[in-house]
PDB file of C-alpha atoms in Angstrom:
ATOM      1  CA  MET X  14      -0.151  -0.085  -0.143  1.00  0.00           C
ATOM      2  CA  SER X  15       1.063   3.692  -0.972  1.00  0.00           C
ATOM      3  CA  VAL X  16       2.010   5.448   2.315  1.00  0.00           C
ATOM      4  CA  ARG X  17       3.570   9.032   2.338  1.00  0.00           C
ATOM      5  CA  GLU X  18       3.739  10.502   5.510  1.00  0.00           C
ATOM      6  CA  LEU X  19       5.956  12.290   8.221  1.00  0.00           C
ATOM      7  CA  VAL X  20       6.516  10.579  11.476  1.00  0.00           C
ATOM      8  CA  VAL X  21       7.860  13.254  13.915  1.00  0.00           C
ATOM      9  CA  LEU X  22      10.354  11.400  16.580  1.00  0.00           C
ATOM     10  CA  GLY X  23      11.649  14.462  18.132  1.00  0.00           C
ATOM     11  CA  THR X  24      11.415  18.490  18.008  1.00  0.00           C
ATOM     12  CA  ALA X  25      13.781  19.801  20.491  1.00  0.00           C
ATOM     13  CA  SER X  26      16.953  21.713  19.417  1.00  0.00           C
ATOM     14  CA  GLN X  27      20.211  21.772  21.191  1.00  0.00           C
ATOM     15  CA  VAL X  28      18.788  20.423  24.623  1.00  0.00           C
ATOM     16  CA  PRO X  29      15.684  17.977  24.825  1.00  0.00           C
ATOM     17  CA  THR X  30      13.064  18.640  27.225  1.00  0.00           C
ATOM     18  CA  ARG X  31      10.585  16.793  29.189  1.00  0.00           C
ATOM     19  CA  TYR X  32       8.165  17.120  26.276  1.00  0.00           C
ATOM     20  CA  ARG X  33      10.225  17.304  23.363  1.00  0.00           C
ATOM     21  CA  ASN X  34      13.310  14.863  22.119  1.00  0.00           C
ATOM     22  CA  HIS X  35      16.078  15.773  20.289  1.00  0.00           C
ATOM     23  CA  ASN X  36      15.755  15.644  16.395  1.00  0.00           C
ATOM     24  CA  GLY X  37      14.206  12.893  14.558  1.00  0.00           C
ATOM     25  CA  TYR X  38      11.807  12.732  11.494  1.00  0.00           C
ATOM     26  CA  LEU X  39      11.133   9.656   9.642  1.00  0.00           C
ATOM     27  CA  LEU X  40       9.558  10.156   6.041  1.00  0.00           C
ATOM     28  CA  ARG X  41       7.594   7.417   4.717  1.00  0.00           C
ATOM     29  CA  TRP X  42       7.687   7.272   0.901  1.00  0.00           C
ATOM     30  CA  ASP X  43       5.726   4.050  -0.486  1.00  0.00           C
ATOM     31  CA  GLY X  44       8.901   1.505   0.079  1.00  0.00           C
ATOM     32  CA  GLU X  45      11.550   3.778   1.176  1.00  0.00           C
ATOM     33  CA  GLY X  46      11.923   5.209   4.692  1.00  0.00           C
ATOM     34  CA  PHE X  47      14.238   8.315   5.124  1.00  0.00           C
ATOM     35  CA  LEU X  48      15.453   8.934   8.657  1.00  0.00           C
ATOM     36  CA  PHE X  49      16.429  12.617   8.711  1.00  0.00           C
ATOM     37  CA  ASP X  50      18.909  13.895  11.670  1.00  0.00           C
ATOM     38  CA  PRO X  51      18.541  11.041  14.110  1.00  0.00           C
ATOM     39  CA  GLY X  52      19.383  12.943  17.728  1.00  0.00           C
ATOM     40  CA  GLU X  53      19.834  11.168  21.160  1.00  0.00           C
ATOM     41  CA  GLY X  54      17.118   9.104  21.842  1.00  0.00           C
ATOM     42  CA  THR X  55      16.046   8.215  18.521  1.00  0.00           C
ATOM     43  CA  GLN X  56      16.139   4.362  18.876  1.00  0.00           C
ATOM     44  CA  ARG X  57      13.370   4.860  22.002  1.00  0.00           C
ATOM     45  CA  GLN X  58      11.322   7.321  19.985  1.00  0.00           C
ATOM     46  CA  LEU X  59      11.062   4.727  17.190  1.00  0.00           C
ATOM     47  CA  ILE X  60       9.763   2.326  19.680  1.00  0.00           C
ATOM     48  CA  HIS X  61       6.989   4.809  21.108  1.00  0.00           C
ATOM     49  CA  ALA X  62       5.927   5.501  17.496  1.00  0.00           C
ATOM     50  CA  GLY X  63       5.577   1.998  16.333  1.00  0.00           C
ATOM     51  CA  VAL X  64       8.236   2.246  13.840  1.00  0.00           C
ATOM     52  CA  SER X  65      10.542  -0.608  13.163  1.00  0.00           C
ATOM     53  CA  SER X  66      14.314   0.027  12.487  1.00  0.00           C
ATOM     54  CA  THR X  67      13.804  -2.165   8.970  1.00  0.00           C
ATOM     55  CA  ASP X  68      11.393   0.565   7.634  1.00  0.00           C
ATOM     56  CA  ILE X  69      14.572   2.758   7.364  1.00  0.00           C
ATOM     57  CA  THR X  70      16.275   2.729   3.821  1.00  0.00           C
ATOM     58  CA  LYS X  71      18.083   6.023   3.790  1.00  0.00           C
ATOM     59  CA  ILE X  72      19.574   8.079   6.532  1.00  0.00           C
ATOM     60  CA  CYS X  73      20.035  11.751   5.897  1.00  0.00           C
ATOM     61  CA  ILE X  74      22.406  13.942   8.216  1.00  0.00           C
ATOM     62  CA  THR X  75      22.541  17.821   7.893  1.00  0.00           C
ATOM     63  CA  HIS X  76      25.396  18.276   9.766  1.00  0.00           C
ATOM     64  CA  PHE X  77      27.305  16.962  13.086  1.00  0.00           C
ATOM     65  CA  HIS X  78      26.162  19.039  15.980  1.00  0.00           C
ATOM     66  CA  GLY X  79      24.905  16.281  18.335  1.00  0.00           C
ATOM     67  CA  ASP X  80      21.103  17.168  18.187  1.00  0.00           C
ATOM     68  CA  HIS X  81      21.222  16.001  14.722  1.00  0.00           C
ATOM     69  CA  CYS X  82      23.584  12.867  14.847  1.00  0.00           C
ATOM     70  CA  LEU X  83      24.138  11.189  18.404  1.00  0.00           C
ATOM     71  CA  GLY X  84      21.318   8.802  17.664  1.00  0.00           C
ATOM     72  CA  LEU X  85      23.210   7.416  14.599  1.00  0.00           C
ATOM     73  CA  ALA X  86      25.246   5.129  17.070  1.00  0.00           C
ATOM     74  CA  GLY X  87      21.899   3.492  18.591  1.00  0.00           C
ATOM     75  CA  ILE X  88      20.271   3.290  15.284  1.00  0.00           C
ATOM     76  CA  SER X  89      23.387   1.472  13.873  1.00  0.00           C
ATOM     77  CA  GLN X  90      23.177  -1.070  16.358  1.00  0.00           C
ATOM     78  CA  LEU X  91      19.493  -1.878  16.020  1.00  0.00           C
ATOM     79  CA  LEU X  92      19.761  -2.088  12.400  1.00  0.00           C
ATOM     80  CA  SER X  93      22.375  -5.043  12.990  1.00  0.00           C
ATOM     81  CA  LEU X  94      20.354  -6.345  16.101  1.00  0.00           C
ATOM     82  CA  ASP X  95      16.994  -6.485  13.951  1.00  0.00           C
ATOM     83  CA  GLY X  96      18.959  -7.981  10.944  1.00  0.00           C
ATOM     84  CA  CYS X  97      17.612  -5.401   8.563  1.00  0.00           C
ATOM     85  CA  PRO X  98      17.457  -6.943   5.246  1.00  0.00           C
ATOM     86  CA  HIS X  99      18.178  -4.469   2.952  1.00  0.00           C
ATOM     87  CA  PRO X 100      21.046  -1.962   2.576  1.00  0.00           C
ATOM     88  CA  VAL X 101      20.946   1.507   4.375  1.00  0.00           C
ATOM     89  CA  ASN X 102      22.623   4.651   2.594  1.00  0.00           C
ATOM     90  CA  VAL X 103      23.786   7.354   4.843  1.00  0.00           C
ATOM     91  CA  PHE X 104      24.417  10.775   3.490  1.00  0.00           C
ATOM     92  CA  PHE X 105      26.269  13.494   5.475  1.00  0.00           C
ATOM     93  CA  PRO X 106      28.704  16.504   5.099  1.00  0.00           C
ATOM     94  CA  ALA X 107      31.981  15.125   3.882  1.00  0.00           C
ATOM     95  CA  SER X 108      33.818  17.324   6.335  1.00  0.00           C
ATOM     96  CA  GLY X 109      32.053  15.380   9.419  1.00  0.00           C
ATOM     97  CA  GLU X 110      33.158  11.967   7.831  1.00  0.00           C
ATOM     98  CA  LYS X 111      35.320  11.259  10.984  1.00  0.00           C
ATOM     99  CA  PHE X 112      32.332  11.799  13.429  1.00  0.00           C
ATOM    100  CA  TYR X 113      30.279   9.427  11.177  1.00  0.00           C
ATOM    101  CA  HIS X 114      32.677   6.631  11.394  1.00  0.00           C
ATOM    102  CA  ARG X 115      32.935   7.244  15.537  1.00  0.00           C
ATOM    103  CA  LEU X 116      29.219   7.026  15.643  1.00  0.00           C
ATOM    104  CA  ARG X 117      28.996   3.945  13.535  1.00  0.00           C
ATOM    105  CA  ARG X 118      31.447   2.251  15.750  1.00  0.00           C
ATOM    106  CA  ALA X 119      31.157   4.126  19.245  1.00  0.00           C
ATOM    107  CA  SER X 120      30.758   0.997  21.099  1.00  0.00           C
ATOM    108  CA  ILE X 121      31.290  -2.822  20.732  1.00  0.00           C
ATOM    109  CA  TYR X 122      28.518  -4.957  18.463  1.00  0.00           C
ATOM    110  CA  HIS X 123      28.166  -7.411  15.962  1.00  0.00           C
ATOM    111  CA  ASP X 124      27.926  -5.264  13.044  1.00  0.00           C
ATOM    112  CA  ARG X 125      26.053  -7.135  10.369  1.00  0.00           C
ATOM    113  CA  ALA X 126      23.828  -4.511   8.561  1.00  0.00           C
ATOM    114  CA  ASP X 127      24.811  -3.304   5.242  1.00  0.00           C
ATOM    115  CA  VAL X 128      25.104   0.334   5.656  1.00  0.00           C
ATOM    116  CA  HIS X 129      26.933   2.565   3.340  1.00  0.00           C
ATOM    117  CA  GLY X 130      28.005   5.988   3.939  1.00  0.00           C
ATOM    118  CA  HIS X 131      28.141   8.731   1.225  1.00  0.00           C
ATOM    119  CA  PRO X 132      30.173  11.688   2.287  1.00  0.00           C
ATOM    120  CA  ILE X 133      29.087  15.008   0.383  1.00  0.00           C
ATOM    121  CA  THR X 134      31.444  17.704  -0.129  1.00  0.00           C
ATOM    122  CA  GLU X 135      30.458  21.326   0.131  1.00  0.00           C
ATOM    123  CA  ALA X 136      31.706  22.237  -3.341  1.00  0.00           C
ATOM    124  CA  ALA X 137      29.276  19.814  -4.847  1.00  0.00           C
ATOM    125  CA  ALA X 138      26.424  21.217  -2.652  1.00  0.00           C
ATOM    126  CA  ALA X 139      27.422  24.904  -2.889  1.00  0.00           C
ATOM    127  CA  THR X 140      25.205  26.586  -5.376  1.00  0.00           C
ATOM    128  CA  ASP X 141      23.062  24.230  -7.282  1.00  0.00           C
ATOM    129  CA  LEU X 142      20.987  21.297  -6.256  1.00  0.00           C
ATOM    130  CA  HIS X 143      23.080  18.052  -6.192  1.00  0.00           C
ATOM    131  CA  GLU X 144      21.591  14.767  -7.042  1.00  0.00           C
ATOM    132  CA  VAL X 145      22.786  12.116  -4.306  1.00  0.00           C
ATOM    133  CA  TRP X 146      20.467   9.211  -5.012  1.00  0.00           C
ATOM    134  CA  ALA X 147      17.745   8.413  -7.628  1.00  0.00           C
ATOM    135  CA  GLY X 148      15.513   5.327  -7.932  1.00  0.00           C
ATOM    136  CA  GLU X 149      12.168   3.920  -8.732  1.00  0.00           C
ATOM    137  CA  VAL X 150       9.678   3.775  -5.836  1.00  0.00           C
ATOM    138  CA  GLY X 151       6.203   2.254  -6.510  1.00  0.00           C
ATOM    139  CA  GLY X 152       6.485   2.574 -10.203  1.00  0.00           C
ATOM    140  CA  LYS X 153       7.762   6.187 -10.015  1.00  0.00           C
ATOM    141  CA  GLY X 154      11.011   8.036 -10.308  1.00  0.00           C
ATOM    142  CA  LEU X 155      12.323   9.892  -7.241  1.00  0.00           C
ATOM    143  CA  ALA X 156      15.336  11.737  -6.464  1.00  0.00           C
ATOM    144  CA  LEU X 157      17.225  12.916  -3.498  1.00  0.00           C
ATOM    145  CA  SER X 158      19.199  16.412  -3.900  1.00  0.00           C
ATOM    146  CA  VAL X 159      21.230  18.671  -1.389  1.00  0.00           C
ATOM    147  CA  LEU X 160      22.220  22.216  -0.973  1.00  0.00           C
ATOM    148  CA  SER X 161      24.667  23.637   1.360  1.00  0.00           C
ATOM    149  CA  LEU X 162      22.994  25.732   4.313  1.00  0.00           C
ATOM    150  CA  SER X 163      24.077  28.778   6.439  1.00  0.00           C
ATOM    151  CA  HIS X 164      25.037  27.478   9.743  1.00  0.00           C
ATOM    152  CA  GLY X 165      28.348  27.532  12.058  1.00  0.00           C
ATOM    153  CA  VAL X 166      29.337  24.283  10.674  1.00  0.00           C
ATOM    154  CA  PRO X 167      28.985  22.655   7.134  1.00  0.00           C
ATOM    155  CA  THR X 168      25.143  21.910   6.901  1.00  0.00           C
ATOM    156  CA  LEU X 169      22.934  20.153   4.092  1.00  0.00           C
ATOM    157  CA  GLY X 170      19.685  20.977   3.181  1.00  0.00           C
ATOM    158  CA  TYR X 171      17.649  17.855   1.466  1.00  0.00           C
ATOM    159  CA  ARG X 172      14.916  17.786  -1.461  1.00  0.00           C
ATOM    160  CA  LEU X 173      12.978  14.802  -2.129  1.00  0.00           C
ATOM    161  CA  GLU X 174      11.458  14.965  -5.703  1.00  0.00           C
ATOM    162  CA  GLU X 175       9.231  12.788  -7.583  1.00  0.00           C
ATOM    163  CA  ARG X 176       9.253  12.770 -11.489  1.00  0.00           C
ATOM    164  CA  SER X 177       6.806  14.369 -12.805  1.00  0.00           C
ATOM    165  CA  GLY X 178       4.556  11.851 -15.153  1.00  0.00           C
ATOM    166  CA  TRP X 179       1.314  11.626 -16.740  1.00  0.00           C
ATOM    167  CA  THR X 180      -2.281  10.523 -15.466  1.00  0.00           C
ATOM    168  CA  LEU X 181      -4.239   8.388 -17.767  1.00  0.00           C
ATOM    169  CA  LEU X 182      -7.920   9.050 -18.606  1.00  0.00           C
ATOM    170  CA  PRO X 183     -10.017   6.108 -18.980  1.00  0.00           C
ATOM    171  CA  ASP X 184     -12.332   7.958 -21.594  1.00  0.00           C
ATOM    172  CA  LYS X 185      -9.779   9.047 -23.798  1.00  0.00           C
ATOM    173  CA  LEU X 186      -8.004   5.682 -23.650  1.00  0.00           C
ATOM    174  CA  ALA X 187     -11.206   4.014 -24.777  1.00  0.00           C
ATOM    175  CA  ALA X 188     -12.050   6.676 -27.324  1.00  0.00           C
ATOM    176  CA  ALA X 189      -8.287   6.146 -28.836  1.00  0.00           C
ATOM    177  CA  GLY X 190      -8.881   2.331 -28.690  1.00  0.00           C
ATOM    178  CA  LEU X 191      -5.949   1.598 -26.223  1.00  0.00           C
ATOM    179  CA  ARG X 192      -6.305  -1.354 -23.821  1.00  0.00           C
ATOM    180  CA  GLY X 193      -4.217  -3.990 -22.144  1.00  0.00           C
ATOM    181  CA  ALA X 194      -0.238  -4.099 -22.806  1.00  0.00           C
ATOM    182  CA  VAL X 195      -0.322  -1.506 -25.010  1.00  0.00           C
ATOM    183  CA  ILE X 196      -1.041   1.046 -22.023  1.00  0.00           C
ATOM    184  CA  LYS X 197       1.943  -0.224 -20.527  1.00  0.00           C
ATOM    185  CA  GLN X 198       3.881   0.585 -23.581  1.00  0.00           C
ATOM    186  CA  LEU X 199       2.577   4.067 -23.716  1.00  0.00           C
ATOM    187  CA  GLN X 200       3.359   4.867 -20.115  1.00  0.00           C
ATOM    188  CA  ARG X 201       6.954   3.624 -20.828  1.00  0.00           C
ATOM    189  CA  ASP X 202       7.727   5.206 -24.180  1.00  0.00           C
ATOM    190  CA  GLY X 203       5.121   8.201 -24.137  1.00  0.00           C
ATOM    191  CA  PHE X 204       3.657   7.048 -27.521  1.00  0.00           C
ATOM    192  CA  VAL X 205       2.761   4.019 -29.179  1.00  0.00           C
ATOM    193  CA  GLU X 206       2.611   3.031 -33.081  1.00  0.00           C
ATOM    194  CA  LEU X 207      -0.568   1.301 -34.018  1.00  0.00           C
ATOM    195  CA  GLU X 208      -0.920  -1.413 -36.662  1.00  0.00           C
ATOM    196  CA  GLU X 209      -2.995   0.898 -38.892  1.00  0.00           C
ATOM    197  CA  GLY X 210      -0.123   3.474 -38.917  1.00  0.00           C
ATOM    198  CA  ARG X 211      -1.732   5.835 -36.221  1.00  0.00           C
ATOM    199  CA  ARG X 212       0.208   7.190 -33.590  1.00  0.00           C
ATOM    200  CA  VAL X 213      -1.249   8.046 -29.924  1.00  0.00           C
ATOM    201  CA  ASN X 214       1.149  10.586 -27.844  1.00  0.00           C
ATOM    202  CA  ILE X 215       0.705   9.984 -23.885  1.00  0.00           C
ATOM    203  CA  GLN X 216      -0.789  13.788 -24.034  1.00  0.00           C
ATOM    204  CA  ASP X 217      -3.578  12.866 -26.058  1.00  0.00           C
ATOM    205  CA  VAL X 218      -4.922  10.592 -23.474  1.00  0.00           C
ATOM    206  CA  GLY X 219      -3.646  11.857 -20.301  1.00  0.00           C
ATOM    207  CA  LYS X 220      -2.966  14.913 -18.222  1.00  0.00           C
ATOM    208  CA  PRO X 221       0.012  16.204 -16.483  1.00  0.00           C
ATOM    209  CA  ARG X 222       0.956  14.899 -12.911  1.00  0.00           C
ATOM    210  CA  ARG X 223       3.352  16.922 -10.917  1.00  0.00           C
ATOM    211  CA  GLY X 224       5.506  14.700  -8.926  1.00  0.00           C
ATOM    212  CA  GLN X 225       5.490  15.516  -5.167  1.00  0.00           C
ATOM    213  CA  VAL X 226       8.414  17.231  -3.215  1.00  0.00           C
ATOM    214  CA  VAL X 227       9.344  17.327   0.401  1.00  0.00           C
ATOM    215  CA  ALA X 228      11.992  19.711   1.610  1.00  0.00           C
ATOM    216  CA  PHE X 229      14.202  19.291   4.818  1.00  0.00           C
ATOM    217  CA  VAL X 230      15.750  22.848   5.946  1.00  0.00           C
ATOM    218  CA  MET X 231      17.291  22.476   9.329  1.00  0.00           C
ATOM    219  CA  ASP X 232      19.630  24.654  11.067  1.00  0.00           C
ATOM    220  CA  THR X 233      20.251  27.866   8.983  1.00  0.00           C
ATOM    221  CA  ARG X 234      20.062  31.635   8.563  1.00  0.00           C
ATOM    222  CA  LEU X 235      18.082  33.026   6.012  1.00  0.00           C
ATOM    223  CA  CYS X 236      19.745  31.999   2.690  1.00  0.00           C
ATOM    224  CA  ASP X 237      19.252  31.708  -1.043  1.00  0.00           C
ATOM    225  CA  ASN X 238      19.540  27.849  -1.004  1.00  0.00           C
ATOM    226  CA  ALA X 239      16.905  27.571   1.679  1.00  0.00           C
ATOM    227  CA  PHE X 240      14.674  29.099  -0.676  1.00  0.00           C
ATOM    228  CA  GLU X 241      15.812  26.820  -3.779  1.00  0.00           C
ATOM    229  CA  LEU X 242      15.364  23.803  -1.498  1.00  0.00           C
ATOM    230  CA  ALA X 243      11.809  24.665  -0.574  1.00  0.00           C
ATOM    231  CA  ARG X 244      10.770  25.665  -4.093  1.00  0.00           C
ATOM    232  CA  GLY X 245       7.231  24.422  -4.905  1.00  0.00           C
ATOM    233  CA  ALA X 246       7.314  21.658  -1.759  1.00  0.00           C
ATOM    234  CA  ASP X 247       4.135  20.164  -0.994  1.00  0.00           C
ATOM    235  CA  MET X 248       5.730  19.958   2.715  1.00  0.00           C
ATOM    236  CA  LEU X 249       8.495  21.995   4.244  1.00  0.00           C
ATOM    237  CA  ILE X 250      10.126  20.426   7.453  1.00  0.00           C
ATOM    238  CA  CYS X 251      11.524  23.769   8.714  1.00  0.00           C
ATOM    239  CA  GLU X 252      13.603  24.541  11.768  1.00  0.00           C
ATOM    240  CA  SER X 253      12.196  27.906  13.677  1.00  0.00           C
ATOM    241  CA  THR X 254      14.390  27.757  16.681  1.00  0.00           C
ATOM    242  CA  TYR X 255      13.367  30.922  17.788  1.00  0.00           C
ATOM    243  CA  LEU X 256      10.559  33.734  17.804  1.00  0.00           C
ATOM    244  CA  GLU X 257      11.071  37.074  16.039  1.00  0.00           C
ATOM    245  CA  GLU X 258      11.449  38.816  19.492  1.00  0.00           C
ATOM    246  CA  ASP X 259      15.043  37.011  19.305  1.00  0.00           C
ATOM    247  CA  ALA X 260      15.972  37.333  15.641  1.00  0.00           C
ATOM    248  CA  ALA X 261      19.052  38.647  16.591  1.00  0.00           C
ATOM    249  CA  ARG X 262      20.252  35.579  18.685  1.00  0.00           C
ATOM    250  CA  ALA X 263      18.887  33.441  15.882  1.00  0.00           C
ATOM    251  CA  LYS X 264      20.990  35.107  13.532  1.00  0.00           C
ATOM    252  CA  ASP X 265      24.027  34.953  15.768  1.00  0.00           C
ATOM    253  CA  HIS X 266      23.721  31.137  16.076  1.00  0.00           C
ATOM    254  CA  GLY X 267      22.901  30.472  12.368  1.00  0.00           C
ATOM    255  CA  HIS X 268      19.075  29.559  12.919  1.00  0.00           C
ATOM    256  CA  LEU X 269      15.656  30.736  11.778  1.00  0.00           C
ATOM    257  CA  THR X 270      12.831  32.417  13.705  1.00  0.00           C
ATOM    258  CA  ALA X 271       9.218  31.153  12.710  1.00  0.00           C
ATOM    259  CA  LYS X 272       8.599  34.472  10.956  1.00  0.00           C
ATOM    260  CA  GLN X 273      11.612  33.592   8.676  1.00  0.00           C
ATOM    261  CA  ALA X 274      10.489  29.962   8.104  1.00  0.00           C
ATOM    262  CA  ALA X 275       7.125  31.374   7.050  1.00  0.00           C
ATOM    263  CA  GLN X 276       8.806  33.903   4.471  1.00  0.00           C
ATOM    264  CA  ILE X 277      10.694  31.023   3.032  1.00  0.00           C
ATOM    265  CA  ALA X 278       7.352  29.003   2.687  1.00  0.00           C
ATOM    266  CA  LYS X 279       5.402  31.951   1.252  1.00  0.00           C
ATOM    267  CA  GLN X 280       8.048  32.965  -1.542  1.00  0.00           C
ATOM    268  CA  ALA X 281       8.744  29.224  -2.609  1.00  0.00           C
ATOM    269  CA  GLY X 282       5.299  28.700  -3.011  1.00  0.00           C
ATOM    270  CA  VAL X 283       5.167  25.995  -0.607  1.00  0.00           C
ATOM    271  CA  ARG X 284       1.924  24.013   0.696  1.00  0.00           C
ATOM    272  CA  THR X 285       2.543  22.846   4.025  1.00  0.00           C
ATOM    273  CA  LEU X 286       4.844  24.416   6.579  1.00  0.00           C
ATOM    274  CA  VAL X 287       5.990  22.074   9.518  1.00  0.00           C
ATOM    275  CA  LEU X 288       7.744  24.077  12.108  1.00  0.00           C
ATOM    276  CA  THR X 289      10.345  22.471  14.529  1.00  0.00           C
ATOM    277  CA  HIS X 290      13.502  22.379  16.511  1.00  0.00           C
ATOM    278  CA  PHE X 291      12.280  24.768  19.268  1.00  0.00           C
ATOM    279  CA  SER X 292      14.653  26.211  21.741  1.00  0.00           C
ATOM    280  CA  ARG X 293      14.225  25.146  25.164  1.00  0.00           C
ATOM    281  CA  ARG X 294      13.635  28.877  26.277  1.00  0.00           C
ATOM    282  CA  TYR X 295      10.037  28.256  24.903  1.00  0.00           C
ATOM    283  CA  GLU X 296       7.461  26.151  26.753  1.00  0.00           C
ATOM    284  CA  ARG X 297       4.777  26.564  24.308  1.00  0.00           C
ATOM    285  CA  THR X 298       4.628  26.539  20.258  1.00  0.00           C
ATOM    286  CA  ALA X 299       1.428  28.415  20.111  1.00  0.00           C
ATOM    287  CA  PRO X 300       3.283  31.535  19.362  1.00  0.00           C
ATOM    288  CA  PHE X 301       5.586  29.800  16.695  1.00  0.00           C
ATOM    289  CA  LEU X 302       2.024  29.183  14.847  1.00  0.00           C
ATOM    290  CA  ALA X 303       0.640  32.772  15.287  1.00  0.00           C
ATOM    291  CA  GLU X 304       3.968  34.113  14.099  1.00  0.00           C
ATOM    292  CA  ALA X 305       4.156  32.219  11.006  1.00  0.00           C
ATOM    293  CA  ARG X 306       0.465  32.477  10.221  1.00  0.00           C
ATOM    294  CA  GLU X 307       0.789  36.121   9.981  1.00  0.00           C
ATOM    295  CA  VAL X 308       3.128  35.802   6.879  1.00  0.00           C
ATOM    296  CA  PHE X 309       2.468  32.518   5.329  1.00  0.00           C
ATOM    297  CA  THR X 310      -1.538  32.748   4.680  1.00  0.00           C
ATOM    298  CA  ASP X 311      -1.636  30.782   1.565  1.00  0.00           C
ATOM    299  CA  GLY X 312      -0.927  27.226   3.091  1.00  0.00           C
ATOM    300  CA  GLU X 313      -1.126  25.080   6.307  1.00  0.00           C
ATOM    301  CA  VAL X 314       1.005  25.519   9.000  1.00  0.00           C
ATOM    302  CA  VAL X 315       1.872  22.906  11.790  1.00  0.00           C
ATOM    303  CA  ALA X 316       4.038  23.173  15.014  1.00  0.00           C
ATOM    304  CA  ALA X 317       5.233  19.473  15.064  1.00  0.00           C
ATOM    305  CA  ARG X 318       5.136  17.550  18.193  1.00  0.00           C
ATOM    306  CA  ASP X 319       6.751  14.542  19.248  1.00  0.00           C
ATOM    307  CA  PHE X 320       4.930  11.398  17.601  1.00  0.00           C
ATOM    308  CA  ASP X 321       2.801  13.331  15.454  1.00  0.00           C
ATOM    309  CA  VAL X 322       2.050  11.695  11.924  1.00  0.00           C
ATOM    310  CA  LEU X 323       1.438  14.182   9.121  1.00  0.00           C
ATOM    311  CA  GLY X 324       0.395  13.055   5.810  1.00  0.00           C
ATOM    312  CA  LEU X 325       1.801  14.473   2.523  1.00  0.00           C
ATOM    313  CA  PRO X 326      -0.896  16.604   1.085  1.00  0.00           C
ATOM    314  CA  LYS X 327      -2.665  15.221  -1.952  1.00  0.00           C
ATOM    315  CA  ARG X 328      -1.218  16.106  -5.304  1.00  0.00           C
ATOM    316  CA  GLU X 329      -2.324  19.564  -6.949  1.00  0.00           C
ATOM    317  CA  ARG X 330      -1.004  21.972  -9.672  1.00  0.00           C
ATOM    318  CA  PRO X 331       1.792  24.023  -7.829  1.00  0.00           C
ATOM    319  CA  LYS X 332       1.862  27.544  -7.067  1.00  0.00           C
ATOM    320  CA  LYS X 333       4.114  29.676  -8.640  1.00  0.00           C
ATOM    321  CA  ALA X 334       7.034  30.964  -6.230  1.00  0.00           C
ATOM    322  CA  ALA X 335       7.179  35.013  -6.184  1.00  0.00           C
ATOM    323  CA  ALA X 336       9.407  36.289  -9.033  1.00  0.00           C
ATOM    324  CA  GLY X 337      12.837  37.292  -7.758  1.00  0.00           C
ATOM    325  CA  ALA X 338      12.197  35.638  -4.374  1.00  0.00           C
ATOM    326  CA  LYS X 339      15.113  36.536  -2.164  1.00  0.00           C
ATOM    327  CA  PRO X 340      15.815  36.232   1.735  1.00  0.00           C
ATOM    328  CA  GLY X 341      14.364  39.226   3.399  1.00  0.00           C
TER     329      GLY X 341
END
C-alpha cells in the first residue's frame, strides 16, 4: 500500500526537554523510509512511534552537531540487532566523515547490517541542487538532492522530488482504442504506433501529473539555498528555533525564527509548513504558529509535536513562487 507521511520523532533543538526529544524525522515514501537527523534517543522514539528500524532505508544527516546525529550510534546497532534485510545508505557532509565513523563504531557490537556511507563535499552542494540518490519507488522516479545551508558548521539541506508524469484518462484511452499491454508501452515510451499507422502520444490521452516534493531545511540562517530547496514543495520541514523577538540571537547562532521560516514557505510556494527544532527557552509552540500564520497565509502551518504523523498533501497544481524571491 502506498504510504507517504512524516513521523515526527523529536522536535527539540540543542537540549531536549521533558516534552521534546532531540531531532528525528522519518519520512515514509511508499517502500522507502528516509530518517532525517537522528538525535540522541531516536532508538527509543522509534519504539514509542511504533516504527521498526527495518523501515529505514536512507539516513540523511544535515550536520554533526549532537542534536542532529548522536542517535546514529544507537540506530546503527539496532539495524544489526534487528537483522535489517536491505542496504541502508547514509548521506552526510564530507567534512564530518570522522564523526560519522565514530558514531557507527561508538561501542562494541556485532555489525552485520549493510550500511553504506556517502560523504557529500561542500563544493558539490554549494550553489546548485546536487543529486545524491535516484531510484524508482512505487513505479515512479524519485530523487534526493542537497544544497549547502548557512550555519556555524558545514550543513546540508535535503530535497526529495518525485519525477513528474502523466495520469491516463480512461475515457480518452477508450476513445483512442487503447487497452491491455499497449497502455504499459504508452506509459514507458510516451507514445505507441498502432498497426493502422496511427500514432497516439501520451499527452493525447492523459493530463500532466506533478510529482510530489518534500524539503528538509534544518539549522540555517536565511539564505538563497533555503528558498531553492523549498521551491514548490508540498511539505517543508523547517527549523524555527526562535521567535522573531529573538531574531538577533537566531542570526548569531545560525538559526531561523518562525517568521523567517514562514517567509521561506511563502516565497517558495510551499503548501504545508512544518515548524520544528524549538529552543528550550520556549515552553509553548502556539506563539510560533501565530507568528508564522501572519506571514504564510496561503497554506497550512503545523507546529510539530513528538509522535505527530503528518500525511503529505494530495497532489495539486503547484503554486508559483514569487518572482525574484530572495531572503528578507
